[in-house]
Short mmCIF file of N, CA, C and O and ligand atoms in Angstrom, two decimals:
data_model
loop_
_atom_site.label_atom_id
_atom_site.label_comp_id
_atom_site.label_asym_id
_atom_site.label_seq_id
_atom_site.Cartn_x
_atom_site.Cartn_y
_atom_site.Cartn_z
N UNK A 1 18.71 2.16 -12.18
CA UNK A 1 17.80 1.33 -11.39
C UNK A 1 18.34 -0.09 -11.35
O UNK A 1 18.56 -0.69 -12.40
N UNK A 2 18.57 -0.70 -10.08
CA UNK A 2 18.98 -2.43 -10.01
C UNK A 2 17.94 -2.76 -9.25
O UNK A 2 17.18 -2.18 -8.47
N UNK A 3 18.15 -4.31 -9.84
CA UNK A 3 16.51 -5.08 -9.54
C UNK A 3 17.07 -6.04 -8.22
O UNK A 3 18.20 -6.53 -8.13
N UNK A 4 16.28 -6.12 -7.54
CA UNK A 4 17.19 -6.75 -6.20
C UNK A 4 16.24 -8.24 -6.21
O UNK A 4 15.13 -7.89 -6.62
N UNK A 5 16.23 -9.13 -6.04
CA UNK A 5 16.01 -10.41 -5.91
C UNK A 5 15.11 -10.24 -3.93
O UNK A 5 15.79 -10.00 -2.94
N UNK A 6 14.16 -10.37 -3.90
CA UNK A 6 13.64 -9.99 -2.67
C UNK A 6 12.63 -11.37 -2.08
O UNK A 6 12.13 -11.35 -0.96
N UNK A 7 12.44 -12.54 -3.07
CA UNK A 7 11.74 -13.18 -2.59
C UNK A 7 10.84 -14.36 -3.39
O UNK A 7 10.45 -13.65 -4.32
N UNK A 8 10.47 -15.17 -3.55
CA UNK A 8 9.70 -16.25 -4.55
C UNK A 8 8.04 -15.61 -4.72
O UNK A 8 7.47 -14.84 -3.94
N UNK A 9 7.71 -15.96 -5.50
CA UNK A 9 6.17 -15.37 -6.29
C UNK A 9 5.39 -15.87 -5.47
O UNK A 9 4.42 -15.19 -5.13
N UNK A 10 5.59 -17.28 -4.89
CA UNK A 10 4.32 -18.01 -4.81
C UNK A 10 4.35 -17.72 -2.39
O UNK A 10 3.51 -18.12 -1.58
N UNK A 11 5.84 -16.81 -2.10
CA UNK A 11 5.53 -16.52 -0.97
C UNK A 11 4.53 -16.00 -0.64
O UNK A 11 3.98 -16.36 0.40
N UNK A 12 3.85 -14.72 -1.67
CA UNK A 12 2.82 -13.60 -1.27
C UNK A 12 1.66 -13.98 -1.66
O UNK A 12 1.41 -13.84 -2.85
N UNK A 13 0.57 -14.61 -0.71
CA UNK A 13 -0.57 -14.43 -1.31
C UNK A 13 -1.97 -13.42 -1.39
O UNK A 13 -2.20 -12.55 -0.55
N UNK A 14 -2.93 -13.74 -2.70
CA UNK A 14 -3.82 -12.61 -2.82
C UNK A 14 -4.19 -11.89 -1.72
O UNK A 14 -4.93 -12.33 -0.84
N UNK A 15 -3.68 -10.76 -1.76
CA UNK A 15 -4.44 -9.84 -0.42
C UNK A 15 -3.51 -9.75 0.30
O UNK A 15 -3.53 -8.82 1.10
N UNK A 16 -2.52 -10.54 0.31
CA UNK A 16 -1.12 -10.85 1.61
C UNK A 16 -0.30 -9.83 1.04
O UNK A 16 -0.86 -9.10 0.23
N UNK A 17 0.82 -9.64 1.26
CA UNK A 17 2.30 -8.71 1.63
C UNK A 17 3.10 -9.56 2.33
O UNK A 17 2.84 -10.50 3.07
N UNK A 18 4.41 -8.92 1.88
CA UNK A 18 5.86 -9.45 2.10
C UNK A 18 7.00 -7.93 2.71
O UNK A 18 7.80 -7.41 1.93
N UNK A 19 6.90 -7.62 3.68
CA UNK A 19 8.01 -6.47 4.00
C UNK A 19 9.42 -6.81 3.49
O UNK A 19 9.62 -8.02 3.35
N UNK A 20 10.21 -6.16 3.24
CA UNK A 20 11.69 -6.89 2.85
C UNK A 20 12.38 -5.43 2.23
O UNK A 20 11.97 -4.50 1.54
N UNK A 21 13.79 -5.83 2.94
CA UNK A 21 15.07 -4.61 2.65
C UNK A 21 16.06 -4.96 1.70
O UNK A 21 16.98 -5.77 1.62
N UNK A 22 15.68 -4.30 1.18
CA UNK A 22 16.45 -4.47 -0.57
C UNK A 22 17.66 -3.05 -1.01
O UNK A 22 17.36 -1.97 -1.52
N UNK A 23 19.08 -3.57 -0.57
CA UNK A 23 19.68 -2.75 -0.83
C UNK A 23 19.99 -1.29 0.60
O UNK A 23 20.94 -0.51 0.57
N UNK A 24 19.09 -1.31 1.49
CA UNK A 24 19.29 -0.97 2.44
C UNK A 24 17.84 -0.60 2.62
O UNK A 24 17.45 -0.57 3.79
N UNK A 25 16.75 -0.26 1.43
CA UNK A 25 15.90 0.29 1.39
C UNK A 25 14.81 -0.88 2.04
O UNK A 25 14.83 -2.05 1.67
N UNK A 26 13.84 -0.34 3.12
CA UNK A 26 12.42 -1.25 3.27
C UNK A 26 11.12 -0.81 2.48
O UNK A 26 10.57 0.29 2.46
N UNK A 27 10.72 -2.27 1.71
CA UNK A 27 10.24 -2.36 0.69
C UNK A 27 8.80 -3.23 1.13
O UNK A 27 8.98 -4.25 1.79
N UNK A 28 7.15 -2.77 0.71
CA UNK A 28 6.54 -3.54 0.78
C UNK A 28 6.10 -4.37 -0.02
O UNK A 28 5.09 -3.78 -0.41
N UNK A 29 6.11 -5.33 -0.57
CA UNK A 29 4.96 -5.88 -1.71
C UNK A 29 3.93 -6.20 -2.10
O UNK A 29 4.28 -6.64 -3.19
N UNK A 30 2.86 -6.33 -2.08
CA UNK A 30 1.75 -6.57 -1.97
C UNK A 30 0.97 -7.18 -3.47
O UNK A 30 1.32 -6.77 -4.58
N UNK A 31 -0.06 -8.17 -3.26
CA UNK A 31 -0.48 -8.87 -4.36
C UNK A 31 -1.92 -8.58 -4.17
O UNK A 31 -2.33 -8.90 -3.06
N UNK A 32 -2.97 -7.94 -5.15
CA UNK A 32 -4.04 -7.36 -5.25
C UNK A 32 -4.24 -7.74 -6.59
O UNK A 32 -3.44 -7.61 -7.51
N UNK A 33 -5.48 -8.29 -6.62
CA UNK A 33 -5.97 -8.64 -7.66
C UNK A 33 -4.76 -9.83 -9.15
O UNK A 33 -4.71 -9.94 -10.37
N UNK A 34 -4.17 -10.30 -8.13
CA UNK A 34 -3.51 -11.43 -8.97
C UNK A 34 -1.73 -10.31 -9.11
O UNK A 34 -0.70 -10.63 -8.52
N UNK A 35 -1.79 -9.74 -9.52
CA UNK A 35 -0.29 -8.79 -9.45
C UNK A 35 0.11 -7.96 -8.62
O UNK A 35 -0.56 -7.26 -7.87
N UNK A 36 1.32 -8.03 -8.75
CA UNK A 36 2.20 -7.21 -7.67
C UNK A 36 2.36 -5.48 -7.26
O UNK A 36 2.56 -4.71 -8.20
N UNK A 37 2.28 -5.04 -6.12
CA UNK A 37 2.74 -3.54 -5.98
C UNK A 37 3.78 -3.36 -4.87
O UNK A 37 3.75 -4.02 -3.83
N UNK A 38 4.72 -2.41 -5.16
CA UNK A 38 5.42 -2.37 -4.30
C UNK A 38 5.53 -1.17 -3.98
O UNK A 38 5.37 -0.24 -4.77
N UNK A 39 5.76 -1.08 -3.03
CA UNK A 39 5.28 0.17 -2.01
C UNK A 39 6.98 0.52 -0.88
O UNK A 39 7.40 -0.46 -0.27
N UNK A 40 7.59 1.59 -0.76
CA UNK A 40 8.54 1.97 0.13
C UNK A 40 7.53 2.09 1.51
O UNK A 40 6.49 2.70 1.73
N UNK A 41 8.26 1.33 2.18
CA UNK A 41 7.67 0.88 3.91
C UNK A 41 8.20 2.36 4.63
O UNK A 41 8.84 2.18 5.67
N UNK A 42 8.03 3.73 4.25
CA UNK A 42 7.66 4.85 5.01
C UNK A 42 6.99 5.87 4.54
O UNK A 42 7.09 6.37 3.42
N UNK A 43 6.09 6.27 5.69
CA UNK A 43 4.60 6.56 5.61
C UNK A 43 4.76 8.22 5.24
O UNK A 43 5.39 8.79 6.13
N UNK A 44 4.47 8.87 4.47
CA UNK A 44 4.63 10.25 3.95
C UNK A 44 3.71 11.34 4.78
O UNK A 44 3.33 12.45 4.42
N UNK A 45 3.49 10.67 5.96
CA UNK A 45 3.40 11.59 7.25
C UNK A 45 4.42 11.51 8.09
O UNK A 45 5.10 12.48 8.41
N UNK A 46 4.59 10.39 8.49
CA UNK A 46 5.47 10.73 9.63
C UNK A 46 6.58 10.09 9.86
O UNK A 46 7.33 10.21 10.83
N UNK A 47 6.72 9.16 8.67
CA UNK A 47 7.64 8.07 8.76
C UNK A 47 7.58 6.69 9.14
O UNK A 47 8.51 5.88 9.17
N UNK A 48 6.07 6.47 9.50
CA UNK A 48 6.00 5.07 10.10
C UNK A 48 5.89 4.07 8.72
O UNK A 48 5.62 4.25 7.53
N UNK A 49 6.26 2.90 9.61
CA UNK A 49 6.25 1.69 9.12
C UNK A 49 4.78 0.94 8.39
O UNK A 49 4.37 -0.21 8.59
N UNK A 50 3.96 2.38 7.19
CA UNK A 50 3.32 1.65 6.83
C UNK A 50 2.28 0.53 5.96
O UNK A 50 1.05 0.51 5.86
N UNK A 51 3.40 -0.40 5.35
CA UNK A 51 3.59 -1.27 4.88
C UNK A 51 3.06 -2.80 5.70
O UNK A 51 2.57 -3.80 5.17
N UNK A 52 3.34 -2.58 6.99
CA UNK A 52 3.36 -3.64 8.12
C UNK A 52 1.76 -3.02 8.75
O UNK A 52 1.23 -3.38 9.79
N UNK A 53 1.25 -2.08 7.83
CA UNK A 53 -0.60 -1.88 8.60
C UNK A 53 -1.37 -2.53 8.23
O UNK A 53 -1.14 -3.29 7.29
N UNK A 54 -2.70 -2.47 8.89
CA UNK A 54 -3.74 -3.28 8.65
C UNK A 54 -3.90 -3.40 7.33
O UNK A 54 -3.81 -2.38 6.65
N UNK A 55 -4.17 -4.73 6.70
CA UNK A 55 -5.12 -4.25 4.93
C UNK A 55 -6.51 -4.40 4.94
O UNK A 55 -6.95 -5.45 5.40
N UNK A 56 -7.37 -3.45 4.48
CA UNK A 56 -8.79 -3.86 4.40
C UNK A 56 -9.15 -3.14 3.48
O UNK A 56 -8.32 -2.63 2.73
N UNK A 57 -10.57 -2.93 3.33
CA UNK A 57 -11.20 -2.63 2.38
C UNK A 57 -11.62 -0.88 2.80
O UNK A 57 -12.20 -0.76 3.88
N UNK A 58 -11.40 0.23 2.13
CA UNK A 58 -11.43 1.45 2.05
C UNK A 58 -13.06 1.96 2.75
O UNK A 58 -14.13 1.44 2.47
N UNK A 59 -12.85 3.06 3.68
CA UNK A 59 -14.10 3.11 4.01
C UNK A 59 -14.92 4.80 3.34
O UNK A 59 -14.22 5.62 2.74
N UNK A 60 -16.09 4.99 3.53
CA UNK A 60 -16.14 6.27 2.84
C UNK A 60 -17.53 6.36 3.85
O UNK A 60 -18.06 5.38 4.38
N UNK A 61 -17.96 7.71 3.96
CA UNK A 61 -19.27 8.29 4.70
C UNK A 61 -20.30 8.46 3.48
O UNK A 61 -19.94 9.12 2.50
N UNK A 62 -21.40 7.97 3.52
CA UNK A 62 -22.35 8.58 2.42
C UNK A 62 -23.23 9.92 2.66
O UNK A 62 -23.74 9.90 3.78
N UNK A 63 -23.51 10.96 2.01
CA UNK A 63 -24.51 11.48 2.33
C UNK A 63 -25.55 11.20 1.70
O UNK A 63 -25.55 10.34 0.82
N UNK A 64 -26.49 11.82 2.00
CA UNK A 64 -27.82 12.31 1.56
C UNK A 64 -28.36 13.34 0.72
O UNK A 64 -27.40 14.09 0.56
N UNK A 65 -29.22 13.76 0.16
CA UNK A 65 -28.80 14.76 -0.79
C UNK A 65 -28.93 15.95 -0.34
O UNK A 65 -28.81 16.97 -1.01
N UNK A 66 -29.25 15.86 1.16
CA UNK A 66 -28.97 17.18 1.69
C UNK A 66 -27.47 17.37 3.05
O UNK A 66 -27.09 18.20 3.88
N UNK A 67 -27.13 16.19 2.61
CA UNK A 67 -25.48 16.36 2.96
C UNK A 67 -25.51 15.91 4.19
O UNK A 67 -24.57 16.28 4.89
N UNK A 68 -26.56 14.97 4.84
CA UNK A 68 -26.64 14.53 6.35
C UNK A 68 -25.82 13.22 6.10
O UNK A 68 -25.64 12.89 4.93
N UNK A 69 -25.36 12.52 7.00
CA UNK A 69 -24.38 11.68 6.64
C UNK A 69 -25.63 10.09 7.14
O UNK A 69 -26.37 9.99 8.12
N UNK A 70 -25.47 9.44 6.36
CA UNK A 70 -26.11 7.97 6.02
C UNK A 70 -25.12 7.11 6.63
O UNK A 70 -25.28 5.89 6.59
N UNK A 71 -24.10 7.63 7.20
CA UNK A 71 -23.29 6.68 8.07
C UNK A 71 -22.04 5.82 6.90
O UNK A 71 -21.93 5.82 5.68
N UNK A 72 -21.47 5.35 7.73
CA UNK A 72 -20.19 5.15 7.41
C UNK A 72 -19.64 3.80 6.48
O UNK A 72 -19.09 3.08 7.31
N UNK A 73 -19.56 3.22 5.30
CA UNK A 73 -19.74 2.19 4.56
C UNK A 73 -18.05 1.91 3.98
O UNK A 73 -17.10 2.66 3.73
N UNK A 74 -18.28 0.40 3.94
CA UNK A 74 -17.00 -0.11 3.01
C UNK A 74 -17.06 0.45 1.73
O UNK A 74 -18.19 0.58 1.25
N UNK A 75 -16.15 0.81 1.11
CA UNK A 75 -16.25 1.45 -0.24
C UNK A 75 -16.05 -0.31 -1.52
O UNK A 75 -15.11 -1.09 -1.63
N UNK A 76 -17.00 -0.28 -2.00
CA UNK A 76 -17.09 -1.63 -3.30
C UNK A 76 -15.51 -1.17 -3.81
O UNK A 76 -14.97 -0.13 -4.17
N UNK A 77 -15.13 -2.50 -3.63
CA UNK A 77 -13.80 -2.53 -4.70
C UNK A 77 -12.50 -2.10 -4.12
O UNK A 77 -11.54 -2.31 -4.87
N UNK A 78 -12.31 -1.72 -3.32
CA UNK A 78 -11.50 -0.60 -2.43
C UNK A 78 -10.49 -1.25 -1.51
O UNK A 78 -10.87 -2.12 -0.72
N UNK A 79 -9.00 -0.81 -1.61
CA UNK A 79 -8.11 -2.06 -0.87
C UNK A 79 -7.01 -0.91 -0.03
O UNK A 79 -6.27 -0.12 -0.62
N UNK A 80 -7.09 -1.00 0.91
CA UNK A 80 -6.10 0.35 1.95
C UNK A 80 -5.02 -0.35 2.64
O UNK A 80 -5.28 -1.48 3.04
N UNK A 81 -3.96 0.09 2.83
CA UNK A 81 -3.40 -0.14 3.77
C UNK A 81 -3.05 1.07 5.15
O UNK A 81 -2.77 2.22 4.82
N UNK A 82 -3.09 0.75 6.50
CA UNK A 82 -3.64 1.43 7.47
C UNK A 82 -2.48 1.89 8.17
O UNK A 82 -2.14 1.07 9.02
N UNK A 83 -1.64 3.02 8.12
CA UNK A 83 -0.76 3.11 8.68
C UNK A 83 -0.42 2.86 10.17
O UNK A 83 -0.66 3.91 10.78
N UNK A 84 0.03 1.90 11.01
CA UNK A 84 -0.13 1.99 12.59
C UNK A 84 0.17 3.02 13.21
O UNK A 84 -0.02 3.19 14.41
N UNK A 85 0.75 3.93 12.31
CA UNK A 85 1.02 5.03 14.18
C UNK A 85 0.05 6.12 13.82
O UNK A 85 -0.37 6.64 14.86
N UNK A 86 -0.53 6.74 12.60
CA UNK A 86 -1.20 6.94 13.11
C UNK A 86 -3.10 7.19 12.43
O UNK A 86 -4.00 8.01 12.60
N UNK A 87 -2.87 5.76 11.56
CA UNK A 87 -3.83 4.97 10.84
C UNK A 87 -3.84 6.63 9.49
O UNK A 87 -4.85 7.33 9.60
N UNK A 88 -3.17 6.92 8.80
CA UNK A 88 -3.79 7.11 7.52
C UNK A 88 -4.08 5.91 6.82
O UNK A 88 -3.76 4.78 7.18
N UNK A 89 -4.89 6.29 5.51
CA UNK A 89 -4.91 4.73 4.85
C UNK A 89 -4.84 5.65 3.10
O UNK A 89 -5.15 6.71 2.57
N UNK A 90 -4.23 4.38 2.82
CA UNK A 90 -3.02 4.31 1.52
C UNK A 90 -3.83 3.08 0.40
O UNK A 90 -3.83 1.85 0.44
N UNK A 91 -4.52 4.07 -0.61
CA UNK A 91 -5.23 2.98 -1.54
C UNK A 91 -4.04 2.03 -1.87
O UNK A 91 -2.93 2.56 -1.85
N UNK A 92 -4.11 0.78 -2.16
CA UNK A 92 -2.79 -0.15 -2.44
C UNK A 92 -2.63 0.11 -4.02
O UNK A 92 -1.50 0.34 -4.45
N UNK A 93 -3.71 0.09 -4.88
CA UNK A 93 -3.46 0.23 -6.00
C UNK A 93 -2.67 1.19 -6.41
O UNK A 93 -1.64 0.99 -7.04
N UNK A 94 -3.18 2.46 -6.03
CA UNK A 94 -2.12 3.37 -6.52
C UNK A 94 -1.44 4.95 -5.23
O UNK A 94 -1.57 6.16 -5.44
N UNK A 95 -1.04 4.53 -4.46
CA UNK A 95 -0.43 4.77 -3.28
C UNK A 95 -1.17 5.86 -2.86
O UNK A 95 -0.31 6.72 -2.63
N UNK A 96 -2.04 6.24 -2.67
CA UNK A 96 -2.62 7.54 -3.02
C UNK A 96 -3.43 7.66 -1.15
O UNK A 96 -3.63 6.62 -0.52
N UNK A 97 -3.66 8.60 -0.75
CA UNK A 97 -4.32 9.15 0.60
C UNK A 97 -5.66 9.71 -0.18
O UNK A 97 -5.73 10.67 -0.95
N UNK A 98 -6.33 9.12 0.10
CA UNK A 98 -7.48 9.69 -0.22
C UNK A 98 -8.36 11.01 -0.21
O UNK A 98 -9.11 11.48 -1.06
N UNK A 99 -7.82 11.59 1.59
CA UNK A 99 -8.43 12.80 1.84
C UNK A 99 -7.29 14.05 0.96
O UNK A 99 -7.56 15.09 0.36
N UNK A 100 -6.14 13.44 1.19
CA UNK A 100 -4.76 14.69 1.27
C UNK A 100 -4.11 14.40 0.07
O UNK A 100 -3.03 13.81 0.11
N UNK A 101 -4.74 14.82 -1.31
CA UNK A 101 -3.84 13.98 -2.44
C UNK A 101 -2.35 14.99 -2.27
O UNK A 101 -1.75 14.89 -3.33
N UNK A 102 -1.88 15.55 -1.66
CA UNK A 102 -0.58 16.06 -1.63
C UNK A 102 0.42 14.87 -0.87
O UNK A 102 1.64 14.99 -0.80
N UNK A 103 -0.34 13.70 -0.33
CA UNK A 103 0.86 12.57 -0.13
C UNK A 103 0.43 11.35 -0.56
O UNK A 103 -0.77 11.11 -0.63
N UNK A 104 1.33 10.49 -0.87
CA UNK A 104 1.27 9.19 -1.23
C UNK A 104 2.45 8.54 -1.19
O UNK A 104 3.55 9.09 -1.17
N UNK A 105 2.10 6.69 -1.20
CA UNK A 105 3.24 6.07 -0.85
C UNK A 105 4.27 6.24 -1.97
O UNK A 105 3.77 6.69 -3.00
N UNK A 106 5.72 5.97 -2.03
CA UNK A 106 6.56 6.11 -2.67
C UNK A 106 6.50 4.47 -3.56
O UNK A 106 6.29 3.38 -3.02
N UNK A 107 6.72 4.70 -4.92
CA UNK A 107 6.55 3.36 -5.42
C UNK A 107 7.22 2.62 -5.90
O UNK A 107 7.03 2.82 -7.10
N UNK A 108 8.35 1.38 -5.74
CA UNK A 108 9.06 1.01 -6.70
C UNK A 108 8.68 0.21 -7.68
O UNK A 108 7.55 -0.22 -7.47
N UNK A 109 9.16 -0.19 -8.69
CA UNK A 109 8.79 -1.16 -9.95
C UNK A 109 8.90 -2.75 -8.97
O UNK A 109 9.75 -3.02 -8.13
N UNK A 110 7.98 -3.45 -9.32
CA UNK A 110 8.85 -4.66 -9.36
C UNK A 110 8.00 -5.36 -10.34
O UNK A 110 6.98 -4.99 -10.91
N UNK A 111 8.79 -6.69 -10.42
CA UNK A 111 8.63 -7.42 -11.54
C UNK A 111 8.72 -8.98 -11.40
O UNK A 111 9.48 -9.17 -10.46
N UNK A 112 8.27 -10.28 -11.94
CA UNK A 112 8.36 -11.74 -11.89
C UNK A 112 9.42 -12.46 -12.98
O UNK A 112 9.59 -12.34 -14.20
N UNK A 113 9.85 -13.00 -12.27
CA UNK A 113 10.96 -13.64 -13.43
C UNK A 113 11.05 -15.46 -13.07
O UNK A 113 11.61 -15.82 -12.04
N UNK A 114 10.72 -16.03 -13.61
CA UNK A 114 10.92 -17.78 -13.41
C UNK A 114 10.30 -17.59 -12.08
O UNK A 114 10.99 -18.14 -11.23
N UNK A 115 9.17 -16.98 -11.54
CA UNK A 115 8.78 -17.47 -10.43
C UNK A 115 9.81 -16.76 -9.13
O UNK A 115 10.08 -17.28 -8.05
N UNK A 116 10.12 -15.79 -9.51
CA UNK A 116 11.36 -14.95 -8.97
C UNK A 116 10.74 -13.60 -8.60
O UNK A 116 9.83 -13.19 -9.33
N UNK A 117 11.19 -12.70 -7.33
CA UNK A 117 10.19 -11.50 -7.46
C UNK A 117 11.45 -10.37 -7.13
O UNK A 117 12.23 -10.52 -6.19
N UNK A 118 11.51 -9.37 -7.95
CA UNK A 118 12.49 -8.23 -7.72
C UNK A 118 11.90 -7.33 -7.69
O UNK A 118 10.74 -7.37 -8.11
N UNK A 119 12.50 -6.02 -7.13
CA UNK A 119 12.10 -4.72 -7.07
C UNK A 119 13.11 -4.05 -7.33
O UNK A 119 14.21 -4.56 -7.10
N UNK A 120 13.02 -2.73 -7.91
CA UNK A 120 14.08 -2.00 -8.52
C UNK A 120 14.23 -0.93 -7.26
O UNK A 120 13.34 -0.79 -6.41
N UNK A 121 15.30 -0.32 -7.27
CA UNK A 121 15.97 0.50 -6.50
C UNK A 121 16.89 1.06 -7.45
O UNK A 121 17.41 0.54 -8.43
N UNK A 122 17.03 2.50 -6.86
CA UNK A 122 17.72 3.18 -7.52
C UNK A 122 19.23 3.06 -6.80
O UNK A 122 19.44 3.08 -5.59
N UNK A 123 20.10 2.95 -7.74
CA UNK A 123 21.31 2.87 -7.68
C UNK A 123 22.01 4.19 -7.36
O UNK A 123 23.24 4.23 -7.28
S1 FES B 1 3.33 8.16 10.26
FE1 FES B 1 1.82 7.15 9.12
S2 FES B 1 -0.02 8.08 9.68
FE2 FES B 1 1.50 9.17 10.74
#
């Protein structure tokens, strides 16, 4: 694994992202809750670009206790990113599809150094 030098700490802010090609690879970063995730910028459907999707807050349907739906709510706590082509959404915390746990984003390490931000790639 080499750590590629991709960018300064104080570029990304809370809630923001940084796209960037490290080594040939496109890499997202993202800062949630004060620390970093980095995320490979292709989408484990179809290949899109998505790293560069909407970010918002995760949505979920409630039911009722007889399973009628109470309509459609932000989920408390909940941070997605929205794929554009063809909007899955990708918890940021831990790359995960919510409906289809058979995909999720691919994840690299990264890490802070003097105010320095790298991501590892495999060599
Ligand atoms: S390529 Fe991302 S949702 Fe289809």
């Amino acid at each position: 694994m080499k750590d590629v030098f991709v960018g300064l700490d104080a570029e990304i802010p809370e809630g923001g992202r940084k796209v960037v090609v490290a080594e040939g690879v496109e890499i997202g970063v993202f800062r949630v809750d004060g620390g970093l995730l980095a995320w490979r910028n292709e989408c484990p459907h179809q290949g899109g670009p998505v790293c560069q999707g909407r970010i918002m807050p995760g949505v979920e349907e409630r039911l009722d206790g007889e399973r009628k739906s109470l309509g459609i709510h932000y989920k408390a706590g909940s941070l997605v990113v929205v794929c554009p082509w063809h909007g899955y959404e990708f918890d940021i915390h831990t790359g995960a599809h919510e409906g289809l746990s058979s995909i999720r984003l691919a994840p690299h390490p990264v890490s802070v150094r003097n105010g320095e931000v790298f991501v590892g790639i495999r060599g």
